[in-house]
Each structure stands twice: as structure tokens, then as C-alpha cells.
Amino acid sequence: MHRPRPVVVADDRMNASTAYRLACEGTSLLWQGDYHQARQLLRALGRRIDRKAPPAASSANAAFHLQRRASGHRARVLGRLLVPLGADYTLALRRAPDVRAACEEAYGPPGTTASVVSLRELLGVIGAHQWRTKGVDVPALGARIHPHYGVFSPVRGEYVDLVAQAPLPRPVSLGGPAFDLGTGTGVLAAVLARRGVSRVVATDDNPRALACARANISRLGLTGQVEIATGGELFPPGRGALVVCNPPWIPAKPNSALEHGVYDPKGAMLHAFLTGLAARLLPGGEGWLIMSDLAEHLGLRAPGALRSAIAAAGLRVADRLDTRPRHPRASDPADPLHAARAAEVTSLWRLGHGV
């Protein structure tokens, strides 16, 4: 958190039109008024941004890039409404809620100096704290998972269901370990453990995710079966009877740290998984790749490119389990990417050594 320039002080006397003009010009607004008035102003700024209809797109690919550009602009403008935080994360505004616990979860222990943060980000921090407290129900697990700030939440349950239903390879029943690569909240590692896998090793390069997974595994009483690796490498040492990977599905650049769970620049994690898998599988073991084909529908990955990459890595497809997404955006006709989302299929690819 830092105080950008230029900055003007704003309060309840500033109207939305003035605030919008200043924010669009690159000026940040340091709010000194009422907290609820600040939230109303943020909503008003959002409505003004949304009034400008995006240009018509000639294809799903064009629509995607226009939407990304628009969402980036929206984030920049809304991010210019700033609020002050005390050194102990007290929000020094009239009628402000107590955000200290939420901020400590997101930013770490309090320091010794005051700071500012965008109201938009702070609302995200508050929302993340509420999700962490309440948890997300995961029917396939028969329990709740508690996501931390900055860790992708398992709200799209179809990919979890695939992992809960796919037949386990024989080496697992013989006691071979399973690897959960990019574990995030630890939900897939927990599902595998609940299915009877005796040893699961979960990895992630995000320290927040490792802490989150460790807390969830402990809460579920699965620490005897699930080990949370600390090295930050994609693959843990050794070979697995089952190697599960659910990489970000869209090969594009994220606009923020919170988007890393969705966007994988140039498909780097997917490529690392495929090229490293064969050497990390026990004989008869399988790699489970959970992927959506949304990138193909958006023109971001060529049809057949994934199968070609699998073959080039010396792997074969033993089977593929498919499901349709159930998230609301898949059936929202107002979404500019509606056609692509409506056609989306999420798959679990069962991969083995090539023949």
C-alpha cells in the first residue's frame, strides 16, 4: 500500500461527476468523509463507467480482449478512491466498520505507520474475510473449505466433482502417493484423502495458498494423509501414482494478483505440467489434468493444440471425463462472452505414459 500522486482530499461534499472526471484524469481521491458515502460514491463511479457501451466485437476473441481492456480501465478508475488506514488498520472514517482482522489476514501484522488503500481493494479484503470465516460448501467433500485472501476459491464445483468421481489408478490402491500441483485451498488434496488415498503431497508457489491449504487440511483432520510441501516447486520430489493439476484455464496475462487463479500467461503452468509429468509418474500411474476448453472458444488456444501438446510430451490419453459448467455466467445472455461460456466444457484428462 502506498499513497500515489496526484492526490486530492475528498469528502461528502464532492459529487460523483467531479469525482469521475478527476479519477479518469488519473487523480486519486483521498476520502475523509463518511464510510457509507464513500461506498455510494464508488457505486456511482462504477455506473458512470458502465454507461459507455463497449464497441461491437466481430468474434469471441475480439470480445474477450475488449472486455479485458474495459475491466482494466474500470479497475484503474475505481482504484483511485482511497481511504486511510491507521497503523493498527483502523479505518478512520465516520461510521466505518472494524476492518482490523480482515486487513491483518490480507496484509499481515500491523506495522508502525499509517497507510492508504483503495476502497475497492478494501471491500475485497472485507469480502475475503467473510468467505474465510463462513467457508464454501463443497458437496463432493461433505465439508466446507475456507479460502484465504488471494487464494482461488472453489466456487466452481464441477471440477471438484470430476476429481471425486474419476476412477483411481491401480498404483494408488497399492499405496502409491498422489501429488496435487498448485493446490490453492487444498480442496483437491482433501478430496483425494477422503477417497482413501493414503498419502497426498500438495504444492503451490503462492505462500498464501500454502498457508490456506495447511489450515484447511488441519481443520478437516487430514494432516496424517496430506503433506503441504514448502519448496514452492511445481512437482515435489519423487514419483507419484497419481499427479493432479488444475492450472489456470486462460492463457492470458492477469490484471491483478487476484487473477492468477484464472489466467496463466502463455500457458506456462500447463506446459510445465505436461512436459514434466512423464518423468514423475510411477509405472501404471496417471496424471489428471483438469481443464476448461473456454480458451478454445475464445480463440486463445487452437483447436487440437492441447492434444498435440499431450502427445509431444510423450503422454497418451487413457480417458476423458467431461462436464458442463454450472456457474451463473454460463447462462447470462448479457455477458459479452455468453456464446463462448455457454459452449464451455470442463474436462478431466486421464494421462499416462505414451506407447
XYZ file of C-alpha atoms in Angstrom:
355
model
C 0.000 0.000 0.000
C 1.294 3.464 -0.846
C -0.005 6.959 -1.495
C 0.031 7.690 -5.242
C 0.309 11.149 -6.821
C -1.532 13.321 -7.670
C -3.990 13.113 -4.793
C -6.796 15.432 -3.703
C -8.749 15.259 -0.463
C -12.426 14.400 -0.970
C -15.411 14.159 1.350
C -19.213 14.115 1.329
C -19.336 17.457 -0.496
C -17.766 16.047 -3.682
C -20.321 14.917 -6.245
C -19.953 11.852 -8.422
C -19.444 13.805 -11.645
C -16.449 15.671 -10.259
C -15.027 12.524 -8.720
C -15.422 10.644 -12.002
C -13.701 13.371 -14.018
C -10.766 13.527 -11.607
C -10.387 9.743 -11.444
C -10.457 9.427 -15.234
C -7.754 12.092 -15.437
C -5.533 9.998 -13.154
C -6.111 11.883 -9.897
C -6.620 9.839 -6.749
C -9.227 10.872 -4.188
C -8.276 10.516 -0.526
C -11.623 10.172 1.221
C -12.127 11.960 4.538
C -15.900 11.760 4.866
C -18.495 9.161 5.795
C -17.725 5.499 5.053
C -21.167 4.714 3.626
C -20.995 7.822 1.461
C -17.694 6.557 0.090
C -19.311 3.236 -0.838
C -22.157 5.078 -2.567
C -19.648 7.174 -4.487
C -17.791 4.031 -5.581
C -21.043 2.559 -6.919
C -21.817 5.832 -8.714
C -18.387 5.794 -10.356
C -18.998 2.236 -11.480
C -22.331 3.179 -13.042
C -20.687 6.007 -14.984
C -18.015 3.675 -16.311
C -20.632 1.125 -17.331
C -22.714 3.681 -19.232
C -20.206 3.622 -22.052
C -21.214 0.612 -24.104
C -18.274 -1.417 -25.419
C -17.831 -1.446 -29.203
C -19.322 -4.341 -31.103
C -16.950 -7.291 -31.397
C -16.530 -9.280 -34.585
C -15.569 -12.501 -32.779
C -15.350 -14.123 -29.367
C -11.620 -13.409 -29.364
C -12.201 -9.712 -30.036
C -14.920 -9.622 -27.369
C -12.524 -11.150 -24.846
C -9.795 -8.569 -25.484
C -12.297 -5.699 -25.395
C -13.657 -6.985 -22.109
C -10.166 -7.305 -20.639
C -9.338 -3.757 -21.689
C -12.610 -2.471 -20.235
C -12.148 -4.340 -16.950
C -8.600 -2.992 -16.657
C -9.850 0.582 -17.175
C -12.642 0.023 -14.664
C -10.199 -1.280 -12.062
C -7.849 1.672 -12.555
C -10.587 4.312 -12.237
C -12.320 2.726 -9.247
C -8.959 2.095 -7.617
C -8.370 5.825 -7.346
C -10.858 6.265 -4.488
C -8.602 5.869 -1.442
C -9.347 5.535 2.273
C -6.936 5.976 5.229
C -5.838 3.134 7.475
C -4.161 3.668 10.818
C -1.020 1.797 11.771
C -3.242 -0.768 13.516
C -5.531 -0.976 10.428
C -8.235 1.166 11.994
C -10.372 2.725 9.262
C -10.527 6.362 10.291
C -13.866 7.343 8.737
C -17.274 8.132 10.226
C -19.498 5.036 10.585
C -16.653 2.791 9.418
C -16.681 -0.905 10.337
C -13.871 -2.587 12.226
C -11.639 -3.933 9.444
C -8.587 -4.768 11.539
C -8.987 -8.553 11.471
C -9.684 -8.570 7.730
C -6.659 -6.385 6.982
C -4.344 -8.437 9.162
C -5.385 -11.580 7.277
C -4.686 -9.891 3.948
C -1.668 -7.700 4.737
C -0.034 -9.350 7.724
C 0.576 -7.990 11.237
C 0.110 -4.245 11.764
C 3.139 -2.015 11.334
C 4.095 1.309 12.817
C 2.891 3.737 10.149
C -0.464 4.735 8.707
C -1.268 4.000 5.070
C -3.935 4.338 2.410
C -5.693 1.667 0.358
C -8.223 1.846 -2.429
C -11.767 1.383 -1.152
C -12.349 -1.155 -3.916
C -9.454 -3.274 -2.650
C -10.557 -2.879 0.954
C -14.050 -4.126 0.111
C -12.396 -7.159 -1.478
C -10.389 -7.692 1.701
C -13.578 -7.498 3.785
C -15.348 -9.909 1.453
C -12.432 -12.343 1.618
C -12.541 -12.216 5.418
C -16.244 -13.087 5.344
C -15.639 -16.002 2.957
C -12.767 -17.200 5.143
C -14.973 -17.069 8.224
C -18.043 -18.681 6.652
C -16.317 -21.063 4.255
C -17.515 -22.527 0.949
C -19.630 -25.661 0.972
C -18.060 -28.418 -1.132
C -20.630 -31.223 -1.580
C -18.056 -33.621 -3.037
C -16.072 -33.242 0.175
C -19.016 -33.198 2.568
C -17.444 -30.210 4.311
C -16.599 -26.546 3.957
C -13.364 -25.091 2.591
C -12.218 -21.731 3.966
C -10.384 -19.697 1.286
C -7.862 -17.053 2.301
C -7.387 -13.660 0.686
C -5.592 -14.006 -2.647
C -6.340 -17.745 -2.998
C -8.725 -19.006 -5.674
C -11.988 -20.156 -4.071
C -13.560 -23.494 -5.129
C -16.866 -21.910 -6.098
C -16.943 -23.793 -9.422
C -17.744 -27.213 -8.050
C -17.792 -29.096 -11.348
C -14.017 -29.568 -11.406
C -14.069 -30.840 -7.822
C -16.808 -33.319 -8.744
C -14.661 -34.695 -11.571
C -11.813 -35.446 -9.173
C -14.268 -37.043 -6.735
C -15.686 -39.335 -9.435
C -12.764 -40.381 -11.663
C -11.531 -43.973 -11.076
C -8.272 -44.064 -9.143
C -5.314 -45.724 -10.930
C -4.200 -49.089 -9.557
C -0.842 -47.902 -8.110
C -2.814 -45.672 -5.716
C -4.573 -48.714 -4.230
C -1.127 -50.244 -3.694
C -0.116 -47.297 -1.517
C 1.484 -45.042 -4.124
C 1.412 -41.313 -3.321
C -0.680 -38.695 -5.076
C 0.547 -35.192 -5.912
C -1.757 -32.152 -6.022
C 0.053 -29.476 -8.020
C -0.995 -25.859 -7.451
C -3.186 -26.908 -4.537
C -4.673 -23.468 -3.737
C -7.127 -24.010 -0.866
C -6.166 -27.679 -0.677
C -9.630 -28.800 -1.789
C -8.483 -31.430 -4.299
C -5.892 -32.839 -1.909
C -8.661 -33.146 0.680
C -10.979 -34.882 -1.798
C -8.278 -37.412 -2.655
C -7.587 -38.058 1.026
C -11.293 -38.549 1.734
C -11.357 -41.048 -1.147
C -8.809 -43.130 0.721
C -5.523 -42.068 -0.867
C -3.053 -42.834 1.903
C -0.542 -40.076 1.090
C -1.066 -36.816 -0.797
C 1.650 -34.202 -1.312
C 0.305 -30.733 -2.183
C 2.433 -27.990 -3.773
C 1.964 -24.327 -4.628
C 4.241 -21.366 -5.401
C 1.955 -18.939 -3.529
C 2.766 -18.690 0.208
C -0.831 -17.578 0.869
C -2.109 -20.757 -0.773
C 0.226 -22.962 1.257
C -0.973 -21.361 4.499
C -4.582 -21.676 3.361
C -4.233 -25.335 2.354
C -2.457 -26.149 5.608
C -5.270 -24.577 7.640
C -7.985 -26.383 5.681
C -6.266 -29.758 5.870
C -5.840 -29.319 9.614
C -9.461 -28.270 10.066
C -10.607 -31.368 8.170
C -8.427 -33.652 10.288
C -6.388 -34.871 7.310
C -2.862 -33.919 8.366
C -1.967 -37.598 8.683
C -2.632 -38.109 4.970
C -1.838 -34.759 3.343
C 1.581 -33.120 3.365
C 1.816 -29.457 2.328
C 5.187 -29.027 0.601
C 7.083 -25.805 1.301
C 9.614 -25.586 -1.529
C 7.456 -23.664 -3.992
C 8.257 -26.076 -6.845
C 5.512 -27.399 -9.114
C 6.462 -31.076 -8.642
C 7.536 -32.451 -5.270
C 10.474 -34.892 -5.126
C 9.920 -38.460 -6.250
C 7.258 -40.103 -8.396
C 3.532 -40.271 -7.922
C 0.907 -42.905 -8.578
C -1.442 -40.014 -9.346
C -0.497 -36.436 -10.251
C -3.391 -33.961 -10.291
C -3.148 -30.482 -11.791
C -5.866 -27.865 -12.218
C -3.926 -24.970 -13.813
C -5.461 -21.593 -14.644
C -7.559 -22.123 -17.746
C -6.991 -18.901 -19.705
C -3.560 -18.354 -21.361
C -3.541 -14.587 -20.890
C -1.932 -12.013 -18.621
C -3.725 -11.328 -15.312
C -4.609 -7.727 -14.477
C -4.028 -8.232 -10.750
C -2.591 -10.711 -8.264
C -6.105 -11.981 -7.550
C -6.493 -13.121 -11.180
C -3.598 -15.580 -11.128
C -6.050 -18.370 -10.347
C -7.770 -17.801 -13.707
C -5.069 -16.503 -16.076
C -1.865 -18.401 -16.916
C 0.397 -16.206 -19.130
C 1.302 -18.174 -22.274
C 0.024 -21.352 -20.603
C 3.267 -21.620 -18.592
C 1.879 -23.824 -15.805
C 0.078 -26.111 -18.249
C 3.281 -26.519 -20.264
C 5.367 -27.228 -17.146
C 2.891 -29.886 -16.016
C 2.740 -31.674 -19.349
C 6.486 -31.644 -20.049
C 7.380 -32.756 -16.534
C 4.671 -35.366 -15.969
C 6.105 -38.459 -17.675
C 9.268 -38.394 -15.566
C 7.233 -38.029 -12.349
C 4.773 -40.932 -12.843
C 5.183 -44.373 -11.359
C 4.611 -47.263 -13.807
C 0.880 -47.521 -14.362
C 0.317 -44.129 -12.742
C -1.844 -41.353 -14.162
C -1.783 -37.607 -14.455
C -5.155 -35.902 -14.123
C -5.336 -32.605 -15.983
C -8.467 -30.592 -15.189
C -9.058 -28.035 -17.926
C -11.857 -25.990 -19.419
C -11.974 -25.545 -23.194
C -13.058 -21.905 -22.813
C -9.697 -20.786 -24.244
C -10.518 -22.623 -27.489
C -13.924 -20.954 -27.731
C -12.262 -17.574 -27.194
C -9.640 -18.192 -29.867
C -6.821 -18.133 -27.302
C -5.819 -21.750 -27.923
C -6.117 -23.506 -31.280
C -8.467 -26.499 -31.506
C -6.433 -29.653 -31.077
C -3.458 -27.805 -29.565
C -3.930 -29.419 -26.168
C -3.973 -32.953 -27.610
C -0.871 -32.123 -29.642
C 0.916 -30.835 -26.534
C -0.029 -34.007 -24.640
C 1.383 -36.213 -27.416
C 4.527 -34.070 -27.736
C 5.183 -34.616 -24.015
C 5.245 -38.376 -24.523
C 1.854 -38.931 -22.928
C -1.279 -40.739 -24.010
C -4.917 -40.026 -23.193
C -6.375 -43.013 -21.338
C -9.798 -41.382 -20.934
C -11.522 -38.031 -20.643
C -14.402 -37.142 -18.336
C -16.465 -34.105 -19.319
C -18.955 -31.886 -17.543
C -20.773 -28.651 -18.260
C -20.148 -25.599 -16.081
C -22.855 -24.598 -13.630
C -21.688 -21.076 -12.795
C -24.204 -18.233 -13.430
C -22.164 -16.521 -16.161
C -22.564 -19.593 -18.391
C -26.267 -18.771 -18.759
C -26.138 -14.954 -18.652
C -27.117 -13.576 -22.093
C -25.912 -10.107 -21.035
C -22.337 -11.376 -20.774
C -20.461 -10.360 -23.971
C -18.756 -13.751 -23.850
C -22.051 -15.607 -23.388
C -21.751 -17.782 -26.507
C -18.277 -18.974 -25.537
C -19.260 -19.611 -21.928
C -22.421 -21.456 -22.953
C -20.362 -23.834 -25.118
C -17.694 -24.409 -22.455
C -16.849 -27.936 -21.331
C -14.685 -28.764 -18.314
C -12.704 -31.986 -18.654
C -10.559 -34.286 -16.581
C -7.928 -35.770 -18.887
C -6.530 -39.090 -17.620
C -2.959 -39.152 -18.926
C -0.444 -41.964 -18.819
C 2.936 -42.847 -20.263
C 2.942 -42.885 -24.051
C 3.162 -46.144 -26.003
